[in-house]
Short mmCIF file of N, CA and C in Angstrom, two decimals:
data_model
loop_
_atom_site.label_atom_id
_atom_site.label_comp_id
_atom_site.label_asym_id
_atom_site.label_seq_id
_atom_site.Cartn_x
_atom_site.Cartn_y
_atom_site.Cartn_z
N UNK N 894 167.32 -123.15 -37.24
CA UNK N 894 168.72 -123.39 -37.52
C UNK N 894 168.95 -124.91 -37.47
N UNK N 895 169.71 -125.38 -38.69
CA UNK N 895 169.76 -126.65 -38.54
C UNK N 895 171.11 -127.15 -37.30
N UNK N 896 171.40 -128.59 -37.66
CA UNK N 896 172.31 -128.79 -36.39
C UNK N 896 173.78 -129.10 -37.24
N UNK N 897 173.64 -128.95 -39.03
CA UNK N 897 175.16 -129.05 -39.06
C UNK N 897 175.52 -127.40 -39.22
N UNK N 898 174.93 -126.56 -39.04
CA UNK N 898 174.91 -124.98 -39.05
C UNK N 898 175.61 -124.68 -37.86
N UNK N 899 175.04 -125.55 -36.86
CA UNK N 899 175.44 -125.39 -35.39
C UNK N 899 176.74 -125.91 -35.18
N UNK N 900 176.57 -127.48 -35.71
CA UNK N 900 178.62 -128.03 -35.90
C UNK N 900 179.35 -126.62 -36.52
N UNK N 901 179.11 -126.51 -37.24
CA UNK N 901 180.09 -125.72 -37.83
C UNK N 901 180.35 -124.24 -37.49
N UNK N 902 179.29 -123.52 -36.87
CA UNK N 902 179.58 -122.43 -36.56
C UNK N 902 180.11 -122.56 -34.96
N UNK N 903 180.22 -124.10 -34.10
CA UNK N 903 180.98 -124.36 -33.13
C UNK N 903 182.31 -124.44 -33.42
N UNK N 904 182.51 -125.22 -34.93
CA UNK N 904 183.96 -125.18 -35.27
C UNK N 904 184.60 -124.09 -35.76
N UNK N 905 183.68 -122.81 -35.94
CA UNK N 905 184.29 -121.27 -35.66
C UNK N 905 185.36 -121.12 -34.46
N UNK N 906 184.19 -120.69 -33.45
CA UNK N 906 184.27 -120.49 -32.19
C UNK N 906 185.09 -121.07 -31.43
N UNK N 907 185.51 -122.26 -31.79
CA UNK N 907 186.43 -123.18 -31.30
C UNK N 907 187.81 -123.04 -31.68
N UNK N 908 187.97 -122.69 -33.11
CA UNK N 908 189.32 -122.57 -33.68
C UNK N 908 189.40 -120.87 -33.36
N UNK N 909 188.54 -119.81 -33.17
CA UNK N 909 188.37 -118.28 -33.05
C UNK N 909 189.41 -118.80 -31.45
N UNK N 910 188.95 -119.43 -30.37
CA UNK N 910 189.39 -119.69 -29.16
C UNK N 910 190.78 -120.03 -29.27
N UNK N 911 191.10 -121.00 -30.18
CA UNK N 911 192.38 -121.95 -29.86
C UNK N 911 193.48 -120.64 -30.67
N UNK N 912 192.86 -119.37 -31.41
CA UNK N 912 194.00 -118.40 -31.91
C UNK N 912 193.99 -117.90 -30.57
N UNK N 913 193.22 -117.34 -29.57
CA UNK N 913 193.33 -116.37 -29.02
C UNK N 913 193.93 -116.64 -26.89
N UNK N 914 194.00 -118.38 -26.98
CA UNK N 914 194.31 -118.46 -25.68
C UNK N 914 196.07 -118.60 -25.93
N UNK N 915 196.88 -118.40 -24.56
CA UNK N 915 198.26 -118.40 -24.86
C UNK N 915 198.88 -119.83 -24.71
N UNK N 916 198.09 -120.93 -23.63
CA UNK N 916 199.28 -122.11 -23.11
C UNK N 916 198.33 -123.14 -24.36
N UNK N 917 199.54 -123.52 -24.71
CA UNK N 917 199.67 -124.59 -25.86
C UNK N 917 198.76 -125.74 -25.84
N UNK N 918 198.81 -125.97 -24.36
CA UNK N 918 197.72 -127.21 -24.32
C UNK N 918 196.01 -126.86 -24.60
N UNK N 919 195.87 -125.74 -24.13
CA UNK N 919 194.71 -124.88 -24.47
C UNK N 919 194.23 -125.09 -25.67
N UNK N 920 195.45 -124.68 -26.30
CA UNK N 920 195.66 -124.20 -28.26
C UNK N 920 195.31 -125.12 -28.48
N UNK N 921 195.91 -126.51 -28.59
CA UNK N 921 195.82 -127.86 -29.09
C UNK N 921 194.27 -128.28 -29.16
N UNK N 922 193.96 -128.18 -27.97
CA UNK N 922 192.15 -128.58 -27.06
C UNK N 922 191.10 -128.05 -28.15
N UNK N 923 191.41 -126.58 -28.05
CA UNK N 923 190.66 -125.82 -28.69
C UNK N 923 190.30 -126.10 -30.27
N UNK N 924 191.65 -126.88 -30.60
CA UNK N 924 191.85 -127.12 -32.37
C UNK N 924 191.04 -127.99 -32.64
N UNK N 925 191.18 -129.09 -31.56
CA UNK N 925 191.21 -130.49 -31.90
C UNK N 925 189.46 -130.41 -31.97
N UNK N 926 188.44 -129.92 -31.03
CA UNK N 926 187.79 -129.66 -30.93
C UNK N 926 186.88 -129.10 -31.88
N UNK N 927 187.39 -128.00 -32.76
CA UNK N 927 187.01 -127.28 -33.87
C UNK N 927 187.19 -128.27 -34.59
N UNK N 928 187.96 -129.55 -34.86
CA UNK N 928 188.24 -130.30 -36.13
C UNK N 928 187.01 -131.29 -35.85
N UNK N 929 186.99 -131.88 -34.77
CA UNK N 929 186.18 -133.05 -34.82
C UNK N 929 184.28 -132.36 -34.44
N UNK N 930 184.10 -131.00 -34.69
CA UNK N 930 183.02 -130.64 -35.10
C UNK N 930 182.65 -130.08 -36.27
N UNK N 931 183.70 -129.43 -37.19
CA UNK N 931 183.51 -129.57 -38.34
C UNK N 931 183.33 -131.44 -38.65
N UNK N 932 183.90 -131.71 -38.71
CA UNK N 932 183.75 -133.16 -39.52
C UNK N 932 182.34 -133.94 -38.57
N UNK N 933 181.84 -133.68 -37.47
CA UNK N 933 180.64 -134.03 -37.56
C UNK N 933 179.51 -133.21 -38.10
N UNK N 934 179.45 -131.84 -38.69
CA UNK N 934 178.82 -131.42 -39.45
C UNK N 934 178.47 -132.04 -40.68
N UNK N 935 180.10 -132.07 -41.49
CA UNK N 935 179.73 -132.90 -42.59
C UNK N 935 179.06 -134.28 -42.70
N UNK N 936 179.47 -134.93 -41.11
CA UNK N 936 178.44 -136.53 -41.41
C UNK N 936 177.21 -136.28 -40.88
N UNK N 937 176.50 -135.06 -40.64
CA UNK N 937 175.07 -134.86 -40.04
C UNK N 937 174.84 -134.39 -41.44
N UNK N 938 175.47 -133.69 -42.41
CA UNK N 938 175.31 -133.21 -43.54
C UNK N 938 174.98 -134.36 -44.71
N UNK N 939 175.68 -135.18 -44.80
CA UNK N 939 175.96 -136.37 -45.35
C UNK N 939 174.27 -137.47 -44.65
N UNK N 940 174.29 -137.33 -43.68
CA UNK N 940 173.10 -138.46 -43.37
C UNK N 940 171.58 -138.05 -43.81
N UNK N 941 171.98 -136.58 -43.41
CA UNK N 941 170.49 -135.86 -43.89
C UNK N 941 170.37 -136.07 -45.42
N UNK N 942 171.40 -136.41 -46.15
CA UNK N 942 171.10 -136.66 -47.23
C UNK N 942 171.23 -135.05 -48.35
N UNK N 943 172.03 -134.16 -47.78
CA UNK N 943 171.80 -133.08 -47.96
C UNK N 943 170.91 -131.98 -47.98
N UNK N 944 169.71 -132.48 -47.08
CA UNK N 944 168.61 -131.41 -47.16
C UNK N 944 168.81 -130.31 -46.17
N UNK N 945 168.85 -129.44 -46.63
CA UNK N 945 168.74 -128.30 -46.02
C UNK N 945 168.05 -127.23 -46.10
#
């Protein structure tokens, strides 16, 4: 398994979390989290040069 497979299926899990907890600050954590691992997927995606 590569490691932008892994960003991104963290930025599942992360945004799956931030639907399912109730206090807002949680929610927010959880988002923000899912966002800034998608977008390091894409620059591990981007450096590899696209090989996958």
């Amino acid at each position: 398994m590569n490691l932008t497979a892994v960003l991104h299926g963290g930025f599942g899990v992360a945004i799956v979390a931030s639907l399912l907890v109730s206090d807002t600050a949680l929610r927010v954590g959880a988002f923000a989290i899912g966002v800034i691992l998608f977008v390091a997927g894409i620059a591990v995606s981007r450096r590899d040069g696209g090989e996958a």
